[in-house]
Amino acid sequence: MPETITNCRNIAIVGPYLSGKTALLESILSVTGVTTRKGTAKDGNRVGDSSPEARDRNMSVEVNAACTEYGGIRFTFLDCPGSVEFAQETYNALIGTGLAIVVCEPDPGRILTLSPLFKFLDDWEIPHLVFINKMDRVCTDEERCVTSFSELLNALKAVSTRPIIPQQYPIGNGEQLVGFIDLITEQAYHYHPGAPSDPVPLPESLKEAEHAARQAMLEELANFDDHLLEELLEEIEPPQDEIVKDLKMELGADLIVPVLIGVAEQDHGVRALLDALVREAPEPAITAERRGLKSSEGWPIAQVLKTYYTPQGGKLSLVRVWQGKLTEGQTLNGVRPGGMYRLMGQQTQSVQVAKTGDIVALARMEGIQTGDTLTTELNQLKNPLPKATLLPAVYGWAITPENRKDEVKISAALSKMLDEDPSLSWEQNGDTHEIILWGQGQIHLQVTLDRLRRKYNLPMVTHLPRIPYKETIRKNTNSHGRYKHQSGGHGQFGDVYLDIKPQPRGEGFNFDERIVGGVVPRQYIPGVEIGVREYLSQGPLGFPVVDVAVTLTNGSYHSVDSSEQAFKQAARLAMQSGMEKCEPVLLEPITSVEICAPSDFTSQMFQLITGRRGQILGYEAMSDWKGWDKISAYIPQAEMQDLIVELRSLTLGVGYFNWQFDHLQEVPEKLTERILATSNGNGNSKS
């Protein structure tokens, strides 16, 4: 008989790229009977890699949802991307889940890559456990298996602010991982590919190590339970149900991080993981209460975790129900959904009701964005639910459509792309006149361009954004410009004298006049300013001119032939002859940068900055992140374009930075020569 579904859990599967998250999801779906044949990366048929962009790269590039049932509970799993370039997807999904499974490889040297993930989970108080995948790679013999497991636990403790508590102990035999010991029950199990593990006697050689590991687990749990602490002090063996109760309570409160092991591709440890989720994963009500909501009581409140634009169904909003229940046909935030579905990758199953804790997709929620709080009672909603902070853009490409006729379609298509992926942004740069697409890295932007081509038939040509150089002057000068033109009828006559002076950096442009005796009539003075401004849009070096003061001091006019247009032309001539005498210099934008990385890499960060013509302003330990430093610096924008690539390469992918324009600074002379030799101004390259 089928199990009666009494409750639901929503679980995020997270972890670094190549840790095996999607393989774990495939194993879970196979073990629970949802699929009869596991998908593989090679075949491109995994539920977690359902989009064409994911299949092309054999990696997850967006959140994928899948539902299954086990132990009388309906589970919704969110398989999240592992690449740091798609971290925003992961963070947006995590805020709506009750628990996260952090999947990692058995390599102590790469455990550091979990640091940003642990930081986010702890900041948001999201319960999480660790599943060490691919344990067969380090269990090449019994001794090595034990040593490797101990090294992994120590590495996890170094990056987690919560106590790391192993619930299992590996069993190696010969040259392979053969099973595990459940530290709660002290029962040993042997793995069988594609089948449940068999209980076996506890190996004599591991009894001492198992006892020590179990005692350490109990002592950590006792830090949050006085009764358990008394039992341990009096050497009373605590009942198993008390241990499970403590695990569930402390995990649900994000006080501890349990650790389980396995090999997802062979289904090893997956049933034990599911059993742990049934026993210990917090109920939806507990997670809702942590967010200050009433759970099943009251009017419905939901939050959008992810937005999709599908070829068949149009816009889908993946939402988590925090309070009350959603029913088909309800109006949320003034919008009536076009349907409600459970998702299995890109497949949909229609549902009529979604209760607290459910994660479902709502169709055609126009105007609704990722992170939005949805409700039927907007007037009663005091505050919207908090959203994950948007990651700053760190990498950009200038884009132009292959077909010039497609330019009118870019804005609408990019708006939909940003709806799906809030970590993208775009701008029409006023200096270089380029459309710049900003994101989290090369792969991130390439996936976006693939989607533009596939979904909207908008193939793009890309190049690195041009640098918006400016120019200014070092010396004062006086200049004269006369414009005289006769072509039958009224002629054109304008005559001006200008003082041109440099201004302090950042002061911009200033125009003034000191005309006496009406030598330049008042109605023509605006034309002089227009002429000056037009010239300054492209100075003698070919770039916009800044930090210049121009004063109209004298001139003459003709009562018939003078006009505003003539004086504008006279001003341009005066500027053209005068600016070349003012020692024009090239200016480049300097950014203020904060680079954050583990302190082990601080010296390398210094070298990275100075190697990019940067000026280090200082560094300090991050007050809210143990073992991390923050370095402040000025770096020329021209040196920022691939900074994120090198930074991630040096820091196992975990380093990041924030940046913004700070000021303009003179370009070194040798570099100026190179820029001018390859540019026509405004960053345009010479052909």
XYZ file of C-alpha atoms in Angstrom:
687
model
C 0.000 0.000 0.000
C 1.248 3.531 -0.712
C 2.444 5.561 2.271
C 0.165 8.267 3.638
C 1.748 11.674 3.157
C 1.422 13.515 6.454
C 3.921 16.298 5.984
C 6.383 17.882 3.576
C 9.979 19.007 3.641
C 11.870 21.220 1.226
C 15.568 20.571 0.924
C 18.262 22.427 -1.012
C 21.174 20.396 -2.400
C 24.189 22.704 -2.511
C 27.948 22.471 -2.775
C 30.914 23.248 -5.018
C 31.081 22.427 -8.716
C 31.869 18.722 -9.363
C 31.004 17.657 -5.802
C 28.202 15.450 -7.139
C 25.037 17.324 -6.171
C 23.101 16.424 -9.307
C 24.287 12.804 -9.052
C 22.930 12.774 -5.486
C 19.553 14.049 -6.690
C 19.461 11.357 -9.391
C 20.220 8.734 -6.762
C 17.493 10.042 -4.440
C 14.915 9.970 -7.247
C 15.988 6.454 -8.185
C 16.012 5.120 -4.616
C 12.548 6.570 -3.944
C 11.136 5.124 -7.171
C 10.413 8.350 -9.024
C 12.721 7.349 -11.875
C 13.400 3.840 -13.145
C 16.731 4.736 -14.720
C 19.211 7.230 -13.364
C 20.280 9.987 -15.701
C 23.965 10.649 -16.322
C 26.020 13.693 -17.270
C 27.292 11.815 -20.323
C 23.767 11.132 -21.602
C 22.562 14.633 -20.736
C 19.338 13.323 -19.199
C 19.656 14.252 -15.523
C 16.718 16.017 -13.877
C 19.075 18.565 -12.318
C 20.604 19.462 -15.699
C 17.398 19.827 -17.673
C 18.169 23.052 -19.558
C 20.083 23.001 -22.872
C 22.731 25.313 -21.398
C 23.322 22.868 -18.515
C 23.511 19.850 -20.811
C 25.977 21.631 -23.101
C 28.348 22.159 -20.174
C 27.611 19.101 -18.004
C 26.952 21.436 -15.094
C 23.982 22.993 -13.332
C 23.424 26.626 -14.297
C 20.100 27.255 -12.533
C 17.964 25.863 -9.726
C 15.986 22.746 -10.622
C 13.150 21.359 -8.492
C 12.150 17.707 -8.108
C 9.524 16.080 -5.883
C 9.469 12.609 -4.351
C 8.068 10.738 -1.361
C 9.854 8.770 1.331
C 8.958 7.655 4.850
C 5.496 9.198 4.656
C 6.885 12.627 3.769
C 6.772 14.515 0.478
C 10.160 16.017 -0.303
C 10.852 18.866 -2.687
C 14.530 18.980 -3.543
C 16.112 22.068 -5.093
C 19.287 21.136 -6.950
C 21.386 24.313 -6.893
C 24.336 25.250 -9.128
C 27.794 24.648 -7.719
C 29.750 27.153 -9.785
C 30.479 30.372 -7.907
C 29.298 32.252 -11.002
C 25.731 31.063 -10.306
C 25.818 31.589 -6.540
C 22.927 34.070 -6.709
C 20.655 31.250 -7.912
C 21.686 29.187 -4.904
C 21.244 31.994 -2.374
C 17.803 32.953 -3.695
C 16.655 29.341 -3.386
C 18.190 28.742 0.038
C 16.150 31.424 1.804
C 12.999 29.427 1.075
C 14.182 25.990 2.183
C 13.977 24.270 5.545
C 17.327 22.522 5.318
C 20.371 22.320 3.064
C 22.435 19.270 2.198
C 25.967 20.539 1.642
C 27.668 18.077 -0.709
C 31.469 17.995 -0.814
C 34.282 15.840 -2.121
C 36.629 14.008 0.296
C 39.502 16.419 -0.324
C 40.546 18.436 2.766
C 42.370 20.893 0.524
C 39.115 21.900 -1.174
C 36.903 22.127 1.924
C 37.717 25.851 1.979
C 35.395 26.221 -1.035
C 32.500 25.615 1.381
C 33.361 28.710 3.415
C 31.088 31.250 1.616
C 28.237 28.724 1.620
C 28.550 28.052 5.343
C 28.707 31.809 5.958
C 25.450 32.372 4.060
C 23.698 29.467 5.783
C 24.735 30.656 9.223
C 23.885 34.308 8.532
C 20.367 33.199 7.550
C 20.189 30.513 10.278
C 19.365 27.831 7.710
C 19.822 24.315 9.139
C 22.318 22.264 7.148
C 24.124 18.949 7.165
C 27.136 17.756 5.180
C 27.136 14.751 2.839
C 30.726 13.765 2.004
C 30.350 12.253 -1.439
C 32.779 10.011 -3.363
C 34.208 8.558 -0.137
C 35.374 5.523 -2.129
C 38.168 7.710 -3.558
C 39.982 7.998 -0.220
C 39.071 4.667 1.381
C 41.814 2.740 -0.385
C 42.439 0.719 2.782
C 41.061 0.643 6.317
C 43.775 2.811 7.854
C 43.646 5.375 5.066
C 39.840 5.462 5.325
C 39.982 6.371 9.026
C 42.793 8.911 8.542
C 41.066 10.621 5.612
C 37.786 10.889 7.487
C 39.525 12.508 10.448
C 41.295 14.998 8.141
C 38.008 15.866 6.460
C 36.284 16.516 9.789
C 39.125 18.804 10.893
C 38.940 20.714 7.608
C 35.166 21.116 8.000
C 35.603 22.390 11.553
C 38.006 25.044 10.272
C 35.378 26.607 7.968
C 32.210 26.118 10.050
C 31.150 28.335 12.930
C 28.796 25.562 14.080
C 30.042 22.305 15.653
C 30.690 19.548 13.093
C 29.082 16.302 14.310
C 29.659 13.051 12.394
C 26.681 10.703 12.532
C 28.444 7.945 10.626
C 31.861 6.349 10.566
C 33.338 4.803 7.401
C 34.264 1.130 7.080
C 37.087 0.275 4.692
C 38.147 -3.214 3.765
C 41.019 -4.117 1.501
C 41.124 -1.341 -1.068
C 37.563 -0.067 -0.933
C 34.866 1.592 1.122
C 32.457 -1.171 2.109
C 30.056 0.489 4.527
C 29.519 2.689 7.547
C 28.714 2.623 11.233
C 25.651 4.518 12.465
C 26.921 6.390 15.530
C 23.402 6.739 16.937
C 22.622 3.012 17.002
C 26.213 1.688 16.823
C 25.034 -0.603 14.046
C 27.401 -1.322 11.154
C 26.165 -1.632 7.565
C 27.634 -2.891 4.322
C 26.841 -1.115 1.073
C 25.271 -2.832 -1.942
C 25.089 -0.938 -5.261
C 21.483 -0.015 -6.053
C 20.133 -1.808 -2.982
C 19.648 -1.151 0.756
C 22.666 -1.660 3.018
C 22.853 -4.845 5.113
C 23.395 -4.736 8.890
C 26.647 -6.484 9.849
C 28.607 -6.957 13.085
C 30.725 -4.016 14.165
C 34.327 -4.635 13.027
C 36.595 -5.328 15.998
C 39.326 -3.144 14.538
C 37.034 -0.102 14.553
C 35.353 -0.478 17.942
C 37.747 1.845 19.752
C 37.649 4.530 17.035
C 33.857 4.245 16.727
C 33.401 4.605 20.481
C 35.576 7.717 20.548
C 33.663 9.247 17.610
C 30.310 8.474 19.232
C 31.432 9.951 22.533
C 32.563 13.122 20.770
C 29.151 13.353 19.047
C 27.309 12.988 22.363
C 29.516 15.561 24.081
C 28.790 18.110 21.333
C 25.055 17.455 21.641
C 25.308 17.772 25.417
C 26.537 21.353 25.028
C 22.908 22.233 24.228
C 21.130 19.730 26.526
C 21.750 19.743 30.286
C 19.959 16.408 30.793
C 22.206 14.667 28.281
C 25.231 16.308 29.910
C 24.197 14.882 33.323
C 23.825 11.412 31.793
C 27.287 11.579 30.284
C 28.847 12.801 33.552
C 27.179 9.930 35.412
C 28.223 7.501 32.647
C 24.596 6.644 31.868
C 23.995 5.415 28.314
C 21.459 7.829 26.783
C 18.490 6.233 24.978
C 18.605 6.350 21.193
C 15.343 8.280 20.974
C 16.848 10.992 23.206
C 19.874 11.270 20.905
C 17.620 11.558 17.850
C 15.496 14.156 19.644
C 18.593 16.238 20.421
C 19.874 15.923 16.863
C 16.559 17.089 15.467
C 16.204 19.988 17.876
C 19.771 21.237 17.515
C 19.879 20.783 13.737
C 16.519 22.560 13.374
C 17.875 25.499 15.403
C 21.053 25.645 13.246
C 23.208 24.879 16.273
C 25.068 21.879 14.818
C 26.153 20.493 11.441
C 25.735 16.685 11.193
C 27.995 14.830 8.748
C 27.052 11.774 6.680
C 29.015 9.902 4.024
C 28.393 7.973 0.833
C 28.910 7.485 -2.884
C 25.942 8.957 -4.735
C 26.658 7.339 -8.107
C 26.375 3.898 -6.503
C 23.507 4.879 -4.165
C 25.791 4.207 -1.184
C 24.588 6.083 1.893
C 21.629 7.669 0.110
C 18.957 5.701 1.971
C 20.683 6.502 5.255
C 20.664 10.171 4.237
C 16.933 10.004 3.488
C 16.304 8.280 6.833
C 18.184 11.105 8.563
C 16.066 13.693 6.719
C 12.855 11.945 7.806
C 14.053 11.848 11.428
C 15.828 15.170 11.763
C 14.874 17.716 9.088
C 12.784 20.484 10.702
C 9.067 20.685 9.940
C 7.929 23.641 7.821
C 6.283 25.198 10.853
C 9.631 25.504 12.647
C 11.242 27.272 9.693
C 8.223 29.557 9.300
C 8.290 30.499 12.980
C 11.936 31.468 12.639
C 10.792 33.938 9.986
C 8.111 35.238 12.356
C 5.160 33.625 10.526
C 2.229 31.554 11.730
C 2.793 28.564 9.483
C -0.520 26.861 8.663
C -2.667 29.506 10.322
C -3.908 32.699 8.729
C -3.929 34.055 5.206
C -1.410 32.778 2.670
C 2.102 34.189 2.387
C 4.561 32.869 -0.180
C 7.888 33.986 -1.624
C 9.311 33.715 -5.135
C 12.584 31.751 -5.123
C 13.223 31.541 -8.849
C 11.737 32.783 -12.134
C 11.785 30.766 -15.373
C 10.737 31.626 -18.899
C 9.857 28.330 -20.572
C 9.350 27.800 -24.329
C 5.935 26.180 -23.796
C 4.441 27.612 -20.609
C 5.870 31.116 -20.585
C 6.760 32.613 -17.217
C 6.871 30.324 -14.165
C 7.480 31.598 -10.630
C 8.843 28.990 -8.204
C 7.429 29.869 -4.772
C 7.694 28.561 -1.237
C 4.492 28.714 0.832
C 5.395 30.155 4.230
C 1.976 30.586 5.791
C -1.539 29.337 5.086
C -2.229 27.612 1.783
C -2.475 28.520 -1.874
C -5.440 27.354 -3.917
C -5.874 27.445 -7.654
C -7.524 30.647 -8.824
C -6.417 32.831 -5.883
C -5.268 36.355 -6.659
C -1.810 37.118 -5.242
C -0.495 40.690 -5.193
C -3.259 41.608 -7.623
C -2.235 38.895 -10.125
C -4.155 35.710 -10.786
C -1.823 32.796 -11.630
C -2.454 30.919 -14.858
C -1.916 27.585 -13.080
C -0.114 25.912 -10.150
C 2.332 23.049 -10.623
C 4.854 20.785 -9.017
C 8.082 20.598 -10.983
C 10.265 17.670 -11.983
C 13.057 19.446 -13.813
C 11.294 21.036 -16.774
C 8.225 18.790 -16.473
C 5.134 20.094 -14.684
C 2.287 18.414 -12.784
C -0.838 20.446 -12.067
C -1.941 20.755 -8.396
C -4.985 22.353 -6.808
C -3.658 23.191 -3.339
C -0.237 24.017 -1.874
C 0.183 23.993 1.908
C 2.734 25.510 4.270
C 6.177 24.237 3.353
C 5.264 23.306 -0.218
C 7.317 24.588 -3.132
C 5.268 24.984 -6.319
C 5.409 26.914 -9.579
C 2.839 29.580 -10.453
C 2.279 30.354 -14.128
C 2.120 33.777 -15.799
C 2.688 35.956 -12.723
C 3.424 39.073 -14.774
C 5.163 41.862 -12.902
C 6.231 39.516 -10.099
C 9.986 39.140 -9.551
C 12.333 36.760 -7.769
C 12.360 37.485 -4.048
C 8.886 39.089 -3.999
C 6.502 38.273 -1.161
C 3.083 37.098 -2.389
C -0.163 37.248 -0.445
C -3.908 37.650 -0.816
C -3.921 40.349 1.894
C -1.448 43.023 0.842
C -3.031 45.554 3.188
C -2.273 43.290 6.174
C 1.319 42.501 5.245
C 3.458 44.667 7.526
C 6.818 43.871 5.943
C 7.796 41.785 2.930
C 10.004 38.776 3.576
C 13.737 39.549 3.330
C 15.496 38.753 0.049
C 18.986 37.443 -0.526
C 21.356 40.360 -1.137
C 22.244 40.792 -4.792
C 25.849 39.946 -5.601
C 27.746 42.850 -7.181
C 28.605 42.582 -10.868
C 32.265 41.676 -11.348
C 32.640 40.931 -15.064
C 31.267 42.598 -18.180
C 31.040 42.210 -21.943
C 29.995 44.793 -24.501
C 27.353 43.209 -26.725
C 25.937 44.035 -30.141
C 23.443 41.940 -32.135
C 24.824 40.099 -35.157
C 21.910 41.551 -37.121
C 21.563 45.335 -36.772
C 17.795 44.983 -37.245
C 17.628 43.152 -33.889
C 18.705 46.195 -31.855
C 15.079 47.076 -31.111
C 14.552 43.650 -29.488
C 17.467 43.799 -27.061
C 15.800 45.743 -24.245
C 12.746 43.461 -23.946
C 14.848 40.288 -24.115
C 17.356 41.496 -21.534
C 14.529 42.477 -19.183
C 13.319 38.873 -19.221
C 16.851 37.600 -18.720
C 17.241 39.818 -15.652
C 13.880 38.583 -14.385
C 15.197 35.011 -14.520
C 18.608 35.928 -13.138
C 18.780 38.998 -10.860
C 22.582 38.805 -10.649
C 22.726 40.079 -14.232
C 22.574 43.771 -15.122
C 23.054 45.861 -18.225
C 23.711 49.468 -19.100
C 23.943 51.749 -22.103
C 27.286 53.385 -21.378
C 27.059 57.130 -22.016
C 30.782 57.555 -22.673
C 31.573 54.617 -24.943
C 28.020 54.217 -26.330
C 28.156 50.452 -25.755
C 25.562 48.099 -24.324
C 27.397 46.342 -21.494
C 26.109 43.106 -19.976
C 27.355 42.609 -16.417
C 27.446 39.370 -14.458
C 29.482 37.034 -12.282
C 32.028 35.671 -14.752
C 32.753 34.354 -18.221
C 30.611 31.208 -17.988
C 27.734 33.188 -16.488
C 27.693 35.650 -19.382
C 28.168 32.930 -21.987
C 25.148 31.038 -20.618
C 23.160 34.278 -20.802
C 24.170 34.809 -24.439
C 23.256 31.191 -25.243
C 19.801 31.825 -23.806
C 19.422 35.038 -25.780
C 20.174 33.073 -28.926
C 18.029 30.032 -28.120
C 15.012 31.687 -26.526
C 14.842 35.001 -28.348
C 16.781 34.381 -31.567
C 19.238 37.127 -30.653
C 22.797 36.007 -31.454
C 25.350 38.501 -30.145
C 28.866 39.662 -30.918
C 30.912 40.482 -27.805
C 34.119 42.201 -26.779
C 35.535 43.558 -23.544
C 34.051 46.965 -22.649
C 36.102 49.982 -23.681
C 37.546 52.116 -20.941
C 35.895 55.576 -20.668
C 39.074 57.636 -20.701
C 38.870 61.403 -20.307
C 41.379 64.174 -20.870
C 42.210 67.448 -19.188
C 44.844 70.221 -19.419
C 47.824 71.318 -17.360
C 48.377 74.933 -18.535
C 46.392 78.142 -18.988
C 46.081 79.902 -22.303
C 44.280 82.737 -24.059
C 42.773 81.952 -27.423
C 41.063 83.831 -30.232
C 38.513 82.482 -32.672
C 36.890 84.296 -35.583
C 34.276 82.796 -37.843
C 33.460 84.716 -41.026
C 31.490 83.292 -43.917
C 29.914 85.071 -46.889
C 27.738 83.242 -49.431
C 25.290 85.831 -50.824
C 22.701 87.554 -48.691
C 23.419 87.687 -44.967
C 26.824 86.317 -44.014
C 28.025 84.762 -40.774
C 30.291 86.577 -38.352
C 31.398 85.763 -34.813
C 34.529 86.814 -32.957
C 35.538 85.677 -29.436
C 38.478 85.719 -27.032
C 38.598 82.922 -24.451
C 40.632 82.263 -21.311
C 41.147 78.484 -20.856
C 42.330 77.201 -17.455
C 42.614 73.804 -15.754
C 40.447 73.133 -12.698
C 41.123 70.920 -9.667
C 40.422 67.245 -10.300
C 36.740 66.468 -9.988
C 35.542 70.068 -10.397
C 34.180 69.436 -13.885
C 33.475 72.168 -16.440
C 32.745 75.792 -15.716
C 31.822 78.562 -18.190
C 31.849 82.241 -17.348
C 31.911 85.579 -19.186
C 33.386 89.000 -18.475
C 31.960 91.008 -21.372
C 31.831 94.789 -20.965
C 30.501 97.384 -23.339
C 28.369 94.893 -25.264
C 31.228 93.765 -27.538
C 29.406 90.407 -27.631
C 25.658 90.931 -27.355
C 23.934 88.968 -24.571
C 21.843 86.923 -26.980
C 24.979 85.419 -28.558
C 26.737 84.369 -25.326
C 24.743 81.094 -24.999
C 25.994 80.176 -28.476
C 29.578 80.629 -27.256
C 28.994 78.225 -24.342
C 27.376 75.671 -26.677
C 30.397 75.847 -28.989
C 32.778 75.337 -26.083
C 30.830 72.371 -24.735
C 30.604 70.741 -28.155
C 34.345 70.961 -28.607
C 35.020 69.530 -25.145
C 33.063 66.376 -26.028
C 36.174 65.300 -27.941
C 39.378 67.147 -27.131
C 42.761 67.168 -28.867
C 43.523 63.600 -27.726
C 40.135 62.396 -28.911
C 38.406 61.997 -25.535
C 35.897 64.052 -23.517
C 37.559 66.928 -21.663
C 36.938 67.465 -17.937
C 38.049 69.844 -15.202
C 38.360 72.907 -17.434
C 37.202 76.485 -16.879
C 36.526 78.691 -19.912
C 35.850 82.417 -19.694
C 34.615 84.648 -22.548
C 36.621 87.874 -22.127
C 36.202 89.831 -25.353
C 34.984 89.729 -28.915
C 33.239 91.646 -31.659
C 30.107 91.297 -33.765
C 28.466 92.516 -36.977
C 25.037 94.113 -36.724
C 23.737 92.190 -39.734
C 25.847 89.068 -40.153
C 26.254 87.929 -36.536
C 24.144 85.099 -35.090
C 24.225 82.583 -32.248
C 25.343 79.917 -34.730
C 28.257 82.096 -35.877
C 29.426 82.648 -32.310
C 29.149 78.915 -31.623
C 31.490 78.262 -34.552
C 33.862 80.998 -33.407
C 34.017 79.419 -29.931
C 34.852 75.997 -31.420
C 37.690 77.552 -33.437
C 39.030 79.330 -30.351
C 38.949 76.094 -28.344
C 40.623 74.130 -31.120
C 43.574 76.489 -31.368
C 43.826 77.077 -27.630
C 43.553 73.545 -26.229
C 46.577 72.285 -28.128
C 48.695 74.819 -26.219
C 47.404 73.693 -22.813
C 49.392 70.437 -22.533
C 46.456 68.018 -22.735
C 46.835 64.818 -20.668
C 44.904 61.566 -20.620
C 42.901 60.581 -17.541
C 41.731 57.103 -16.614
C 38.978 56.048 -14.188
C 40.256 54.698 -10.875
C 38.023 52.353 -8.898
C 37.767 51.920 -5.162
C 37.982 48.179 -4.513
C 37.468 45.964 -1.469
C 38.857 42.463 -1.969
C 37.768 39.783 0.502
C 39.586 36.467 0.772
C 40.796 33.946 3.354
C 43.780 35.304 5.266
C 45.948 32.474 3.874
C 45.826 34.325 0.556
C 46.374 37.891 1.797
C 49.990 38.171 0.614
C 48.965 36.913 -2.828
C 46.209 39.531 -2.912
C 48.804 42.248 -2.302
C 50.796 40.984 -5.285
C 47.631 40.802 -7.369
C 46.811 44.449 -6.630
C 50.291 45.875 -7.191
C 50.647 43.819 -10.366
C 47.627 45.682 -11.738
C 48.988 49.167 -11.020
C 46.933 49.246 -7.841
C 47.510 51.251 -4.689
C 46.928 49.368 -1.434
C 45.142 51.547 1.113
C 45.064 49.042 3.966
C 43.697 45.743 5.167
C 41.964 44.337 8.206
C 40.465 41.132 9.499
C 36.770 40.819 8.676
C 34.855 41.235 11.918
C 31.997 38.972 10.838
C 34.053 36.254 9.137
C 36.738 34.432 11.079
C 39.886 33.752 9.073
C 39.093 36.240 6.286
C 40.724 39.585 5.462
C 39.422 42.631 3.617
C 41.899 44.652 1.548
C 41.111 48.190 0.388
C 42.787 49.548 -2.734
C 42.618 51.849 -5.713
C 42.881 50.002 -9.037
C 42.607 51.503 -12.548
C 39.405 50.399 -14.282
C 41.506 49.209 -17.232
C 43.041 46.607 -14.887
C 39.683 45.403 -13.516
C 38.325 43.612 -16.568
C 39.581 40.112 -15.739
C 40.419 40.673 -12.074
C 37.729 38.250 -10.920
C 39.197 35.475 -13.071
C 42.651 35.747 -11.496
C 41.246 36.326 -8.002
C 39.197 33.132 -8.117
C 42.127 31.224 -9.572
C 44.316 32.255 -6.631
C 41.720 31.577 -3.899
C 40.065 28.255 -4.885
C 37.172 30.274 -6.267
C 36.081 31.849 -2.968
C 37.632 35.343 -3.157
C 35.379 38.210 -4.206
C 35.373 41.988 -4.419
C 33.167 45.067 -4.406
C 34.083 48.031 -6.564
C 32.906 51.452 -7.658
C 34.259 54.438 -9.569
C 36.223 56.739 -7.295
C 38.177 59.358 -9.264
C 40.109 60.184 -12.426
C 43.887 60.039 -12.529
C 46.567 60.847 -15.107
C 47.638 57.879 -17.200
C 51.386 57.117 -17.118
C 53.129 58.571 -20.186
C 54.203 55.266 -21.753
C 50.734 53.835 -21.359
C 49.231 57.008 -22.838
C 51.276 56.497 -25.988
C 50.000 52.940 -26.316
C 46.379 53.976 -25.780
C 46.541 56.812 -28.282
C 48.240 54.557 -30.836
C 45.352 52.077 -30.712
C 42.370 54.361 -30.175
C 40.315 56.965 -32.002
C 38.948 58.412 -28.788
C 36.046 57.427 -26.550
C 37.699 54.039 -26.377
C 37.075 53.261 -30.056
C 39.808 51.068 -31.478
C 41.549 52.017 -34.683
C 40.914 49.593 -37.499
